[in-house]
Amino acid sequence: MKEHTIQLNLSPERKPKPQSADLGFGKIFTDHMFIMDYTEGQGWHDPRIVPYQPLSLDPSCMIFHYGQSVFEGLKAYLTEDNRVLLFRPERNFQRLNRSNERLCIPAVDVDMAIEALKQLISVEKEWIPKWEGTSLYIRPFIIATEPFLGVKPSSRYQFIIILSPVGLYYKEGIKPVKILVENEFVRAVAGGTGEAKTAGNYASSLKAQEIADRKEYSQVLWLDGVEKKYIEEVGSMNVFFKINGEVVTPALNGSILDGVTRNSVIQLLKHWGMTVTERRISMEELREAHQAGQLEEAFGTGTAAIISPIGELLWKDEKMIINDGVTGPVSEKLFHTITSIQGGKEPDPFNWTMEVEQCIEVK
Ligand SMILES: *Cc1c(COP(=O)(O)O)cnc(C)c1O
C-alpha cells in the first residue's frame, strides 16, 4: 500500500446513537468520515479518518459548476453474533473506477479503498443499528475540487466516505409499488453517462419523478432514450420480469447501471435452476405478455430495498396489474435469501460477504 497509511484523528465528541424509530434513510451521520486528496502529479495522497465535518471549498470548485462527481452505495450489516459484514464491496469500488473512467476522474486503488472502509467501519461499529432489517449505509463519493471555471477535467479531487445508519425499508414486509411508465423524459442514452453512477443522472431524473409523485406513483419505469420502446430501469433500480416461467432483465447496453443486486439476483436464479435471460425487452412485448396472462412477476433491484416488487404499471392509459398487486414467490424468495446472506443468517455459497475485523478499538 506504499505511503497509504491511514491517519486517525478521532473526534473528541460523540453524538447520541439513534433509536430504531428515528432511523429513516440518509438523515443521520456517524462521528467520523474518511477523506483522501488527489493532486495532479502527486496522485491520491493523505488518506485520513477525521471527525465528520463540513467541507470548506472555494466557490469556483469545478464540482459546483460542471458536475464532475461519482458515488457509490453499499451497506454494512451486524450479524446476530456481533460480526460486521459487507456485501461484495469489491464490486462497488470496481464500479466506482468505471464511473471514474467515464467522468475523467483518476482511479482509486480498490484494495486501498476497501481497507479505508474497513478501518472507518471499525471506528464506527457502535453506529451499526442492531434491529432486524436495519444497516449502516455507506456512501463513498469523489468530487472535483480544482478552483477553476474552464471546462476540462479537474486537476484536484477529494474521495470521501460517509456513513449513515438506516432503517427498515419496508415496515410490514415487502410491499408492491405502483410504477408510471415514462414516455417523455429519459434517464440516459447509449454513449451518455447512464452506466456511470454520477450525480447528473440523478439530477436529470427528478422531473419525471416529481410528476410520478403528483400522480401518486412511487417511481417511473425508464424507457430507452432513442425510440422510447425498450425498458431500461425502474427509478434508480434495475428491473426484472417473470414472463411465462422465464426471468428477463434488460441487457447492459451502455445506458443501464450494472447493479450489484442485479448481478446477485441473476446468479441466484441460475443457481436455483431458473431460466434468466439478459436481453432487450419492449413495453409492447410486456403488454402482450400481460394480456396473455403470462406476466407473472415484476420487481426492481438495488442496495436500498434489495427487491422491490411492482404491483402495477401504468403505460399511457393502460393499467397493468401484476400478480394481483401482491408480492410473488420469486420476489419473496430472492428478498429473503439475499437479506439472510447479507445478515449472516444463511450460508453464503458465492462468498459474497466480507467480514470487517475489529482493527481499531474505540472507547
Ligand atoms: C445504484 C443504482 C442501481 C442499483 O445498483 P446496486 O449496486 O444494486 O445498488 C440501479 N440503477 C441505478 C441508476 C443506480 O444508480
Tab-separated table of C-alpha atoms and ligand atoms in Angstrom:
chain	number	residue	atom	x	y	z
A	1	MET	CA	0.000	0.000	0.000
A	2	LYS	CA	3.001	2.344	-0.395
A	3	GLU	CA	2.692	5.529	1.657
A	4	HIS	CA	-1.009	4.907	2.135
A	5	THR	CA	-1.052	4.585	5.920
A	6	ILE	CA	-4.342	5.979	7.051
A	7	GLN	CA	-4.041	8.740	9.654
A	8	LEU	CA	-6.514	8.534	12.500
A	9	ASN	CA	-7.841	11.718	14.105
A	10	LEU	CA	-10.670	10.757	16.439
A	11	SER	CA	-13.453	13.124	17.378
A	12	PRO	CA	-13.400	14.388	20.984
A	13	GLU	CA	-17.194	14.312	20.971
A	14	ARG	CA	-19.643	11.513	20.261
A	15	LYS	CA	-23.186	12.115	19.102
A	16	PRO	CA	-26.024	10.107	20.647
A	17	LYS	CA	-26.936	6.977	18.637
A	18	PRO	CA	-30.429	6.957	17.103
A	19	GLN	CA	-33.326	4.822	18.264
A	20	SER	CA	-34.973	2.483	15.780
A	21	ALA	CA	-37.885	4.867	15.082
A	22	ASP	CA	-35.521	7.764	14.223
A	23	LEU	CA	-33.589	5.921	11.512
A	24	GLY	CA	-35.217	6.572	8.111
A	25	PHE	CA	-32.781	6.874	5.189
A	26	GLY	CA	-29.727	9.118	4.931
A	27	LYS	CA	-30.621	11.672	7.606
A	28	ILE	CA	-28.215	10.725	10.376
A	29	PHE	CA	-24.433	10.570	10.002
A	30	THR	CA	-21.795	8.969	12.226
A	31	ASP	CA	-18.967	10.693	14.149
A	32	HIS	CA	-16.209	10.190	11.564
A	33	MET	CA	-15.546	10.172	7.840
A	34	PHE	CA	-12.742	9.061	5.543
A	35	ILE	CA	-11.124	11.555	3.228
A	36	MET	CA	-8.240	11.441	0.737
A	37	ASP	CA	-6.941	14.045	-1.711
A	38	TYR	CA	-5.775	13.850	-5.308
A	39	THR	CA	-3.410	16.348	-6.851
A	40	GLU	CA	-2.172	16.039	-10.421
A	41	GLY	CA	1.457	14.898	-10.418
A	42	GLN	CA	1.197	13.557	-6.877
A	43	GLY	CA	-1.711	11.116	-7.195
A	44	TRP	CA	-4.015	10.157	-4.333
A	45	HIS	CA	-2.485	11.122	-1.002
A	46	ASP	CA	-3.134	11.870	2.693
A	47	PRO	CA	-5.760	9.229	3.446
A	48	ARG	CA	-7.282	10.021	6.848
A	49	ILE	CA	-10.165	9.297	9.168
A	50	VAL	CA	-11.312	12.553	10.738
A	51	PRO	CA	-14.330	13.856	12.698
A	52	TYR	CA	-17.433	14.185	10.491
A	53	GLN	CA	-17.427	17.837	9.471
A	54	PRO	CA	-18.448	20.333	6.784
A	55	LEU	CA	-16.125	20.746	3.790
A	56	SER	CA	-14.595	24.102	3.054
A	57	LEU	CA	-14.456	24.566	-0.714
A	58	ASP	CA	-13.725	27.531	-2.949
A	59	PRO	CA	-16.960	28.611	-4.712
A	60	SER	CA	-15.180	28.190	-8.040
A	61	CYS	CA	-14.513	24.482	-7.426
A	62	MET	CA	-15.391	22.562	-10.559
A	63	ILE	CA	-17.854	20.219	-8.823
A	64	PHE	CA	-20.270	23.135	-8.336
A	65	HIS	CA	-20.313	24.074	-11.994
A	66	TYR	CA	-19.816	21.068	-14.234
A	67	GLY	CA	-20.919	18.136	-12.077
A	68	GLN	CA	-17.756	16.063	-12.244
A	69	SER	CA	-18.563	13.638	-9.459
A	70	VAL	CA	-19.201	9.944	-8.898
A	71	PHE	CA	-20.596	7.971	-5.985
A	72	GLU	CA	-21.322	4.505	-4.653
A	73	GLY	CA	-23.821	2.990	-2.243
A	74	LEU	CA	-23.403	-0.169	-0.178
A	75	LYS	CA	-24.196	-1.366	3.329
A	76	ALA	CA	-22.595	-2.936	6.422
A	77	TYR	CA	-24.681	-5.387	8.436
A	78	LEU	CA	-24.368	-6.507	12.049
A	79	THR	CA	-24.907	-10.239	12.497
A	80	GLU	CA	-26.637	-11.864	15.472
A	81	ASP	CA	-23.219	-12.909	16.811
A	82	ASN	CA	-21.951	-9.305	16.576
A	83	ARG	CA	-19.796	-9.616	13.456
A	84	VAL	CA	-19.806	-6.927	10.761
A	85	LEU	CA	-20.369	-7.980	7.146
A	86	LEU	CA	-20.013	-6.079	3.887
A	87	PHE	CA	-21.742	-7.361	0.756
A	88	ARG	CA	-19.491	-7.659	-2.334
A	89	PRO	CA	-17.699	-4.340	-1.634
A	90	GLU	CA	-15.048	-5.005	-4.301
A	91	ARG	CA	-17.749	-4.726	-6.960
A	92	ASN	CA	-18.735	-1.280	-5.713
A	93	PHE	CA	-15.172	0.037	-5.865
A	94	GLN	CA	-14.540	-1.569	-9.245
A	95	ARG	CA	-17.704	0.147	-10.470
A	96	LEU	CA	-16.532	3.403	-8.874
A	97	ASN	CA	-13.467	3.144	-11.101
A	98	ARG	CA	-15.601	2.517	-14.193
A	99	SER	CA	-17.614	5.620	-13.291
A	100	ASN	CA	-14.307	7.463	-12.722
A	101	GLU	CA	-13.076	6.442	-16.151
A	102	ARG	CA	-16.242	7.810	-17.812
A	103	LEU	CA	-16.044	11.112	-15.894
A	104	CYS	CA	-12.237	11.531	-16.420
A	105	ILE	CA	-11.570	11.122	-12.687
A	106	PRO	CA	-8.360	9.285	-11.669
A	107	ALA	CA	-8.872	5.701	-10.471
A	108	VAL	CA	-8.586	4.766	-6.800
A	109	ASP	CA	-6.846	1.611	-5.639
A	110	VAL	CA	-9.638	-0.891	-4.911
A	111	ASP	CA	-7.745	-2.689	-2.108
A	112	MET	CA	-6.833	0.618	-0.523
A	113	ALA	CA	-10.452	1.820	-0.672
A	114	ILE	CA	-11.696	-1.398	0.953
A	115	GLU	CA	-9.035	-1.109	3.653
A	116	ALA	CA	-10.054	2.513	4.300
A	117	LEU	CA	-13.708	1.487	4.518
A	118	LYS	CA	-12.925	-1.356	6.934
A	119	GLN	CA	-10.962	0.975	9.206
A	120	LEU	CA	-13.718	3.590	9.161
A	121	ILE	CA	-16.383	0.999	9.964
A	122	SER	CA	-14.189	-0.430	12.666
A	123	VAL	CA	-14.116	3.032	14.296
A	124	GLU	CA	-17.895	3.394	13.873
A	125	LYS	CA	-19.002	-0.145	14.751
A	126	GLU	CA	-21.255	1.117	17.561
A	127	TRP	CA	-23.246	3.032	14.937
A	128	ILE	CA	-24.414	-0.068	13.075
A	129	PRO	CA	-28.057	-0.484	14.096
A	130	LYS	CA	-28.860	-3.893	15.535
A	131	TRP	CA	-32.578	-4.152	14.725
A	132	GLU	CA	-33.947	-6.563	12.102
A	133	GLY	CA	-33.638	-5.126	8.594
A	134	THR	CA	-31.502	-2.121	9.587
A	135	SER	CA	-27.923	-1.470	8.454
A	136	LEU	CA	-25.166	1.097	8.089
A	137	TYR	CA	-25.414	2.725	4.662
A	138	ILE	CA	-22.037	3.576	3.139
A	139	ARG	CA	-21.677	6.467	0.699
A	140	PRO	CA	-18.259	6.752	-0.965
A	141	PHE	CA	-18.000	9.676	-3.410
A	142	ILE	CA	-15.482	11.727	-5.355
A	143	ILE	CA	-15.762	15.414	-6.208
A	144	ALA	CA	-13.685	17.731	-8.431
A	145	THR	CA	-12.098	20.388	-6.216
A	146	GLU	CA	-9.892	22.458	-8.528
A	147	PRO	CA	-10.929	26.134	-8.267
A	148	PHE	CA	-11.331	26.919	-11.983
A	149	LEU	CA	-14.220	27.817	-14.309
A	150	GLY	CA	-12.718	26.485	-17.540
A	151	VAL	CA	-14.285	23.291	-18.877
A	152	LYS	CA	-11.832	20.389	-18.559
A	153	PRO	CA	-11.205	17.522	-16.149
A	154	SER	CA	-10.202	18.839	-12.725
A	155	SER	CA	-6.596	18.510	-11.555
A	156	ARG	CA	-7.695	18.004	-7.944
A	157	TYR	CA	-10.244	15.752	-6.262
A	158	GLN	CA	-11.419	14.560	-2.882
A	159	PHE	CA	-12.513	10.981	-2.207
A	160	ILE	CA	-14.774	10.842	0.837
A	161	ILE	CA	-16.675	8.073	2.617
A	162	ILE	CA	-19.554	8.930	4.952
A	163	LEU	CA	-21.750	6.510	6.902
A	164	SER	CA	-25.428	6.677	7.796
A	165	PRO	CA	-27.398	4.258	9.987
A	166	VAL	CA	-30.579	3.388	8.071
A	167	GLY	CA	-33.889	1.803	8.962
A	168	LEU	CA	-36.028	-0.942	7.670
A	169	TYR	CA	-37.012	-0.216	4.076
A	170	TYR	CA	-40.376	-1.949	4.358
A	171	LYS	CA	-42.178	-1.659	7.664
A	172	GLU	CA	-44.657	-4.509	7.074
A	173	GLY	CA	-42.695	-6.933	4.911
A	174	ILE	CA	-42.054	-6.229	1.236
A	175	LYS	CA	-44.890	-4.400	-0.449
A	176	PRO	CA	-45.526	-3.978	-4.210
A	177	VAL	CA	-45.366	-0.428	-5.588
A	178	LYS	CA	-47.162	1.394	-8.402
A	179	ILE	CA	-44.965	2.429	-11.329
A	180	LEU	CA	-45.590	5.012	-14.036
A	181	VAL	CA	-44.029	4.212	-17.432
A	182	GLU	CA	-42.248	7.435	-18.521
A	183	ASN	CA	-42.893	8.371	-22.149
A	184	GLU	CA	-41.447	11.872	-22.348
A	185	PHE	CA	-38.275	12.199	-20.257
A	186	VAL	CA	-35.358	9.779	-20.466
A	187	ARG	CA	-32.769	8.899	-17.824
A	188	ALA	CA	-29.853	8.061	-20.077
A	189	VAL	CA	-28.817	7.247	-23.633
A	190	ALA	CA	-26.191	4.891	-25.018
A	191	GLY	CA	-22.990	6.919	-25.251
A	192	GLY	CA	-24.085	9.104	-22.351
A	193	THR	CA	-23.376	8.566	-18.658
A	194	GLY	CA	-26.158	6.099	-17.781
A	195	GLU	CA	-23.661	3.357	-16.993
A	196	ALA	CA	-21.777	5.586	-14.551
A	197	LYS	CA	-23.004	6.324	-11.031
A	198	THR	CA	-22.767	10.077	-11.344
A	199	ALA	CA	-24.762	12.930	-9.825
A	200	GLY	CA	-26.005	14.275	-13.161
A	201	ASN	CA	-28.046	11.151	-13.908
A	202	TYR	CA	-29.972	11.780	-10.716
A	203	ALA	CA	-30.440	15.495	-11.389
A	204	SER	CA	-31.965	14.701	-14.778
A	205	SER	CA	-34.320	12.104	-13.284
A	206	LEU	CA	-36.009	14.438	-10.796
A	207	LYS	CA	-38.540	15.997	-13.153
A	208	ALA	CA	-40.151	12.699	-14.141
A	209	GLN	CA	-40.134	11.550	-10.524
A	210	GLU	CA	-41.892	14.758	-9.472
A	211	ILE	CA	-44.665	14.135	-11.997
A	212	ALA	CA	-44.993	10.499	-10.863
A	213	ASP	CA	-45.246	11.660	-7.224
A	214	ARG	CA	-48.068	14.010	-8.126
A	215	LYS	CA	-49.970	11.149	-9.729
A	216	GLU	CA	-49.294	9.021	-6.636
A	217	TYR	CA	-46.992	6.586	-8.394
A	218	SER	CA	-43.907	5.684	-6.429
A	219	GLN	CA	-41.312	5.533	-9.260
A	220	VAL	CA	-41.024	5.747	-13.031
A	221	LEU	CA	-40.113	2.982	-15.466
A	222	TRP	CA	-37.460	4.395	-17.786
A	223	LEU	CA	-37.500	3.528	-21.475
A	224	ASP	CA	-34.581	3.769	-23.894
A	225	GLY	CA	-33.578	7.293	-24.881
A	226	VAL	CA	-33.782	6.790	-28.650
A	227	GLU	CA	-37.045	5.035	-29.522
A	228	LYS	CA	-38.712	5.075	-26.077
A	229	LYS	CA	-39.714	1.471	-26.710
A	230	TYR	CA	-37.336	-0.674	-24.711
A	231	ILE	CA	-37.332	-0.994	-20.933
A	232	GLU	CA	-34.203	0.180	-19.089
A	233	GLU	CA	-34.579	0.676	-15.336
A	234	VAL	CA	-37.146	1.450	-12.653
A	235	GLY	CA	-36.408	4.608	-10.633
A	236	SER	CA	-32.809	4.097	-9.527
A	237	MET	CA	-33.093	0.317	-9.599
A	238	ASN	CA	-32.569	-2.394	-12.197
A	239	VAL	CA	-35.709	-4.205	-13.310
A	240	PHE	CA	-36.741	-7.846	-13.778
A	241	PHE	CA	-39.871	-9.515	-15.206
A	242	LYS	CA	-41.012	-13.109	-14.901
A	243	ILE	CA	-42.812	-13.993	-18.113
A	244	ASN	CA	-44.253	-17.462	-18.593
A	245	GLY	CA	-41.679	-19.038	-16.283
A	246	GLU	CA	-38.653	-17.200	-17.699
A	247	VAL	CA	-36.988	-14.306	-15.855
A	248	VAL	CA	-35.990	-11.459	-18.174
A	249	THR	CA	-33.923	-8.355	-17.401
A	250	PRO	CA	-32.735	-5.693	-19.855
A	251	ALA	CA	-29.198	-6.474	-21.082
A	252	LEU	CA	-26.469	-3.995	-20.079
A	253	ASN	CA	-26.417	-1.801	-23.153
A	254	GLY	CA	-24.318	1.198	-22.165
A	255	SER	CA	-27.138	3.231	-20.654
A	256	ILE	CA	-28.112	0.837	-17.846
A	257	LEU	CA	-26.330	0.821	-14.483
A	258	ASP	CA	-24.632	-2.508	-13.716
A	259	GLY	CA	-26.180	-3.134	-10.283
A	260	VAL	CA	-24.536	-5.371	-7.690
A	261	THR	CA	-28.014	-6.544	-6.638
A	262	ARG	CA	-28.906	-7.224	-10.300
A	263	ASN	CA	-25.808	-9.375	-10.690
A	264	SER	CA	-26.540	-11.237	-7.434
A	265	VAL	CA	-30.164	-11.886	-8.454
A	266	ILE	CA	-29.070	-13.332	-11.812
A	267	GLN	CA	-26.555	-15.644	-10.102
A	268	LEU	CA	-29.073	-16.818	-7.502
A	269	LEU	CA	-31.833	-17.523	-10.037
A	270	LYS	CA	-29.417	-19.576	-12.154
A	271	HIS	CA	-28.241	-21.374	-9.013
A	272	TRP	CA	-31.882	-22.304	-8.366
A	273	GLY	CA	-32.131	-23.723	-11.878
A	274	MET	CA	-34.344	-20.969	-13.270
A	275	THR	CA	-34.014	-19.549	-16.760
A	276	VAL	CA	-32.709	-15.967	-16.713
A	277	THR	CA	-32.243	-14.024	-19.905
A	278	GLU	CA	-30.488	-10.672	-20.305
A	279	ARG	CA	-31.899	-9.153	-23.466
A	280	ARG	CA	-33.784	-6.238	-24.921
A	281	ILE	CA	-37.436	-6.130	-23.883
A	282	SER	CA	-40.011	-3.673	-25.167
A	283	MET	CA	-43.097	-2.245	-23.481
A	284	GLU	CA	-45.122	-3.732	-26.341
A	285	GLU	CA	-43.830	-7.221	-25.537
A	286	LEU	CA	-44.600	-6.686	-21.864
A	287	ARG	CA	-48.127	-5.548	-22.660
A	288	GLU	CA	-48.719	-8.613	-24.831
A	289	ALA	CA	-47.398	-10.895	-22.079
A	290	HIS	CA	-49.714	-9.182	-19.616
A	291	GLN	CA	-52.725	-9.539	-21.900
A	292	ALA	CA	-51.922	-13.220	-22.396
A	293	GLY	CA	-51.784	-13.662	-18.609
A	294	GLN	CA	-48.078	-14.513	-18.773
A	295	LEU	CA	-46.591	-11.560	-16.868
A	296	GLU	CA	-46.190	-13.346	-13.565
A	297	GLU	CA	-43.952	-11.025	-11.540
A	298	ALA	CA	-42.045	-7.772	-11.867
A	299	PHE	CA	-39.542	-6.272	-9.435
A	300	GLY	CA	-36.774	-3.708	-9.072
A	301	THR	CA	-33.370	-4.497	-7.539
A	302	GLY	CA	-30.956	-2.211	-5.688
A	303	THR	CA	-28.950	-1.900	-2.480
A	304	ALA	CA	-31.546	0.233	-0.663
A	305	ALA	CA	-34.623	-2.015	-0.972
A	306	ILE	CA	-32.879	-5.183	-2.296
A	307	ILE	CA	-36.106	-6.376	-4.000
A	308	SER	CA	-38.987	-4.004	-4.696
A	309	PRO	CA	-41.978	-5.820	-6.212
A	310	ILE	CA	-44.055	-3.978	-8.818
A	311	GLY	CA	-47.817	-4.382	-8.356
A	312	GLU	CA	-48.988	-2.019	-11.089
A	313	LEU	CA	-47.620	-0.445	-14.261
A	314	LEU	CA	-49.372	2.478	-15.933
A	315	TRP	CA	-48.399	2.853	-19.625
A	316	LYS	CA	-50.152	5.666	-21.448
A	317	ASP	CA	-53.771	4.935	-20.434
A	318	GLU	CA	-53.343	1.266	-19.819
A	319	LYS	CA	-53.153	-0.067	-16.292
A	320	MET	CA	-51.471	-3.444	-15.863
A	321	ILE	CA	-51.952	-5.147	-12.521
A	322	ILE	CA	-49.245	-7.710	-11.870
A	323	ASN	CA	-49.822	-10.815	-9.719
A	324	ASP	CA	-52.997	-9.215	-8.288
A	325	GLY	CA	-50.818	-6.490	-6.764
A	326	VAL	CA	-49.228	-8.839	-4.253
A	327	THR	CA	-45.606	-9.954	-3.861
A	328	GLY	CA	-44.840	-13.010	-5.981
A	329	PRO	CA	-42.963	-16.111	-4.784
A	330	VAL	CA	-39.741	-15.405	-6.718
A	331	SER	CA	-39.551	-11.803	-5.424
A	332	GLU	CA	-40.197	-13.053	-1.904
A	333	LYS	CA	-37.581	-15.812	-2.088
A	334	LEU	CA	-34.948	-13.500	-3.553
A	335	PHE	CA	-35.573	-10.889	-0.862
A	336	HIS	CA	-35.415	-13.455	1.918
A	337	THR	CA	-32.298	-15.180	0.584
A	338	ILE	CA	-30.254	-12.059	-0.175
A	339	THR	CA	-31.076	-10.308	3.107
A	340	SER	CA	-30.314	-13.532	5.015
A	341	ILE	CA	-26.909	-13.874	3.332
A	342	GLN	CA	-26.173	-10.191	3.999
A	343	GLY	CA	-27.063	-10.570	7.678
A	344	GLY	CA	-25.053	-13.785	8.083
A	345	LYS	CA	-28.188	-15.863	8.766
A	346	GLU	CA	-27.820	-18.227	5.830
A	347	PRO	CA	-24.851	-19.953	4.185
A	348	ASP	CA	-23.048	-17.775	1.648
A	349	PRO	CA	-22.433	-20.166	-1.286
A	350	PHE	CA	-20.891	-17.476	-3.505
A	351	ASN	CA	-18.608	-15.937	-0.891
A	352	TRP	CA	-20.358	-12.617	-1.260
A	353	THR	CA	-19.877	-11.333	2.266
A	354	MET	CA	-16.638	-9.877	3.605
A	355	GLU	CA	-16.104	-9.620	7.343
A	356	VAL	CA	-14.799	-6.390	8.870
A	357	GLU	CA	-12.407	-7.410	11.644
A	358	GLN	CA	-12.299	-5.049	14.593
A	359	CYS	CA	-8.915	-3.470	13.762
A	360	ILE	CA	-9.256	-0.246	15.750
A	361	GLU	CA	-10.585	-0.223	19.312
A	362	VAL	CA	-12.524	2.923	20.099
A	363	LYS	CA	-13.741	3.794	23.556
B	1	LIG	C1	-27.092	2.338	-7.899
B	1	LIG	C2	-28.057	2.111	-8.992
B	1	LIG	C3	-28.688	0.876	-9.209
B	1	LIG	C4	-28.560	-0.298	-8.261
B	1	LIG	O1	-27.269	-0.757	-8.077
B	1	LIG	P1	-26.925	-1.676	-6.827
B	1	LIG	O2	-25.465	-1.899	-6.973
B	1	LIG	O3	-27.719	-2.917	-6.963
B	1	LIG	O4	-27.290	-0.897	-5.611
B	1	LIG	C5	-29.513	0.732	-10.322
B	1	LIG	N1	-29.734	1.761	-11.154
B	1	LIG	C6	-29.178	2.957	-10.959
B	1	LIG	C7	-29.479	4.047	-11.934
B	1	LIG	C8	-28.327	3.187	-9.881
B	1	LIG	O5	-27.776	4.391	-9.714
